[in-house]
mmCIF file of C-alpha atoms in Angstrom:
data_model
loop_
_atom_site.group_PDB
_atom_site.id
_atom_site.type_symbol
_atom_site.label_atom_id
_atom_site.label_comp_id
_atom_site.label_asym_id
_atom_site.label_seq_id
_atom_site.Cartn_x
_atom_site.Cartn_y
_atom_site.Cartn_z
ATOM 1 C CA UNK A 1273 100.561 233.020 227.189
ATOM 2 C CA UNK A 1274 97.253 231.808 228.606
ATOM 3 C CA UNK A 1275 96.441 228.199 229.405
ATOM 4 C CA UNK A 1276 92.817 227.138 229.350
ATOM 5 C CA UNK A 1277 91.479 223.830 230.625
ATOM 6 C CA UNK A 1278 87.863 222.859 230.078
ATOM 7 C CA UNK A 1279 85.940 220.321 232.095
ATOM 8 C CA UNK A 1280 82.373 219.263 232.761
ATOM 9 C CA UNK A 1281 81.386 217.765 229.437
ATOM 10 C CA UNK A 1282 79.593 214.470 229.172
ATOM 11 C CA UNK A 1283 76.576 212.627 227.872
ATOM 12 C CA UNK A 1284 73.075 213.613 228.900
ATOM 13 C CA UNK A 1285 69.554 213.082 227.695
ATOM 14 C CA UNK A 1286 67.581 215.842 226.065
ATOM 15 C CA UNK A 1287 66.239 218.238 228.659
ATOM 16 C CA UNK A 1288 69.163 217.670 230.968
ATOM 17 C CA UNK A 1289 71.799 220.071 232.225
ATOM 18 C CA UNK A 1290 75.563 220.336 232.313
ATOM 19 C CA UNK A 1291 77.937 222.946 233.653
ATOM 20 C CA UNK A 1292 81.190 223.474 231.820
ATOM 21 C CA UNK A 1293 84.165 225.016 233.553
ATOM 22 C CA UNK A 1294 87.143 226.764 232.037
ATOM 23 C CA UNK A 1295 90.099 227.158 234.343
ATOM 24 C CA UNK A 1296 92.453 229.838 233.059
ATOM 25 C CA UNK A 1297 96.013 230.577 234.051
ATOM 26 C CA UNK A 1298 94.771 234.154 233.886
ATOM 27 C CA UNK A 1299 91.500 235.576 232.674
ATOM 28 C CA UNK A 1300 91.624 237.932 229.739
ATOM 29 C CA UNK A 1301 89.109 240.713 229.126
ATOM 30 C CA UNK A 1302 87.191 238.566 226.652
ATOM 31 C CA UNK A 1303 86.320 234.992 227.490
ATOM 32 C CA UNK A 1304 84.103 232.843 225.351
ATOM 33 C CA UNK A 1305 82.619 229.446 224.804
ATOM 34 C CA UNK A 1306 82.538 228.104 221.278
ATOM 35 C CA UNK A 1307 81.400 224.808 219.839
ATOM 36 C CA UNK A 1308 81.968 222.729 216.772
ATOM 37 C CA UNK A 1309 79.911 219.777 215.675
ATOM 38 C CA UNK A 1310 81.170 217.250 213.114
ATOM 39 C CA UNK A 1311 80.901 218.660 209.617
ATOM 40 C CA UNK A 1312 79.959 222.105 210.858
ATOM 41 C CA UNK A 1313 81.826 225.338 211.348
ATOM 42 C CA UNK A 1314 82.869 226.531 214.752
ATOM 43 C CA UNK A 1315 80.358 228.922 216.259
ATOM 44 C CA UNK A 1316 80.294 231.257 219.198
ATOM 45 C CA UNK A 1317 77.950 230.081 221.928
ATOM 46 C CA UNK A 1318 78.482 232.698 224.618
ATOM 47 C CA UNK A 1319 80.984 235.417 225.427
ATOM 48 C CA UNK A 1320 81.622 237.544 228.459
ATOM 49 C CA UNK A 1321 83.500 240.776 228.918
ATOM 50 C CA UNK A 1322 85.261 240.187 232.211
ATOM 51 C CA UNK A 1323 85.607 243.802 233.403
ATOM 52 C CA UNK A 1324 82.050 244.825 232.572
ATOM 53 C CA UNK A 1325 80.267 241.504 232.876
ATOM 54 C CA UNK A 1326 78.401 242.083 229.635
ATOM 55 C CA UNK A 1327 77.441 238.936 227.818
ATOM 56 C CA UNK A 1328 76.550 237.674 224.375
ATOM 57 C CA UNK A 1329 74.601 234.557 223.488
ATOM 58 C CA UNK A 1330 73.921 232.857 220.203
ATOM 59 C CA UNK A 1331 70.225 232.899 219.370
ATOM 60 C CA UNK A 1332 70.121 229.120 219.523
ATOM 61 C CA UNK A 1333 71.044 229.072 223.224
ATOM 62 C CA UNK A 1334 69.399 232.212 224.582
ATOM 63 C CA UNK A 1335 67.310 231.455 227.629
ATOM 64 C CA UNK A 1336 68.956 228.045 228.082
ATOM 65 C CA UNK A 1337 72.662 228.756 228.583
ATOM 66 C CA UNK A 1338 74.346 231.168 230.959
ATOM 67 C CA UNK A 1339 77.977 232.269 231.027
ATOM 68 C CA UNK A 1340 79.521 233.506 234.248
ATOM 69 C CA UNK A 1341 82.905 234.161 235.736
ATOM 70 C CA UNK A 1342 84.639 233.790 239.066
ATOM 71 C CA UNK A 1343 87.548 236.156 238.790
ATOM 72 C CA UNK A 1344 89.018 235.045 242.097
ATOM 73 C CA UNK A 1345 89.244 231.497 240.761
ATOM 74 C CA UNK A 1346 90.243 232.573 237.227
ATOM 75 C CA UNK A 1347 87.382 230.445 235.978
ATOM 76 C CA UNK A 1348 84.564 230.889 233.502
ATOM 77 C CA UNK A 1349 81.477 228.718 233.505
ATOM 78 C CA UNK A 1350 78.820 227.771 231.015
ATOM 79 C CA UNK A 1351 75.616 226.538 232.585
ATOM 80 C CA UNK A 1352 73.634 224.626 229.992
ATOM 81 C CA UNK A 1353 70.010 223.787 230.687
ATOM 82 C CA UNK A 1354 67.256 222.230 228.589
ATOM 83 C CA UNK A 1355 69.857 220.604 226.398
ATOM 84 C CA UNK A 1356 68.863 219.481 222.925
ATOM 85 C CA UNK A 1357 70.439 216.912 220.605
ATOM 86 C CA UNK A 1358 71.543 219.782 218.361
ATOM 87 C CA UNK A 1359 73.721 221.051 221.215
ATOM 88 C CA UNK A 1360 75.958 218.026 220.685
ATOM 89 C CA UNK A 1361 79.442 219.289 219.881
ATOM 90 C CA UNK A 1362 82.951 219.796 221.146
ATOM 91 C CA UNK A 1363 82.914 222.857 223.363
ATOM 92 C CA UNK A 1364 85.944 225.102 223.550
ATOM 93 C CA UNK A 1365 86.893 227.868 225.909
ATOM 94 C CA UNK A 1366 88.802 230.773 224.412
ATOM 95 C CA UNK A 1367 90.312 234.056 225.489
ATOM 96 C CA UNK A 1368 91.632 237.258 224.029
ATOM 97 C CA UNK A 1369 92.759 240.610 225.405
ATOM 98 C CA UNK A 1370 89.863 242.659 224.024
ATOM 99 C CA UNK A 1371 88.337 245.191 224.345
ATOM 100 C CA UNK A 1372 86.292 243.931 221.390
ATOM 101 C CA UNK A 1373 84.959 240.492 222.257
ATOM 102 C CA UNK A 1374 83.052 239.789 219.053
ATOM 103 C CA UNK A 1375 83.852 237.310 216.328
ATOM 104 C CA UNK A 1376 85.775 234.048 216.325
ATOM 105 C CA UNK A 1377 89.317 235.384 216.262
ATOM 106 C CA UNK A 1378 90.365 234.447 219.750
ATOM 107 C CA UNK A 1379 94.041 234.083 220.546
ATOM 108 C CA UNK A 1380 93.998 231.366 223.175
ATOM 109 C CA UNK A 1381 92.058 228.121 223.028
ATOM 110 C CA UNK A 1382 91.552 225.140 225.279
ATOM 111 C CA UNK A 1383 91.541 221.538 224.138
ATOM 112 C CA UNK A 1384 87.791 221.220 224.316
ATOM 113 C CA UNK A 1385 85.284 219.087 226.170
ATOM 114 C CA UNK A 1386 82.719 216.897 224.444
ATOM 115 C CA UNK A 1387 79.010 217.363 225.058
ATOM 116 C CA UNK A 1388 76.654 214.712 223.734
ATOM 117 C CA UNK A 1389 72.896 215.046 224.063
ATOM 118 C CA UNK A 1390 70.745 212.066 223.217
ATOM 119 C CA UNK A 1391 67.070 212.206 222.330
#
């Protein structure tokens, strides 16, 4: 069992920045950030393979968001810059054993943290 606790969400104006944190009871090989806006399907925002450090980003956030990990702290971060109103969503941290980190079928999920970006 893996417990995940997200923090760092909030309300910002367009162009602003936020850093989300995901504190895990233990990191799994695949850690990801996902988001879901009202009326929309959940989508993968960024994923990281913990052993290799390889990352994936959705096209909509490339160049603006960065995922990173601090293995010593069992924490994964999502640095979000140049935020846009369309980034407004509930953001979830998720984990799975891997080695394949693709897709949405993650085993462990946090409760989510709300990000609201106003224009």
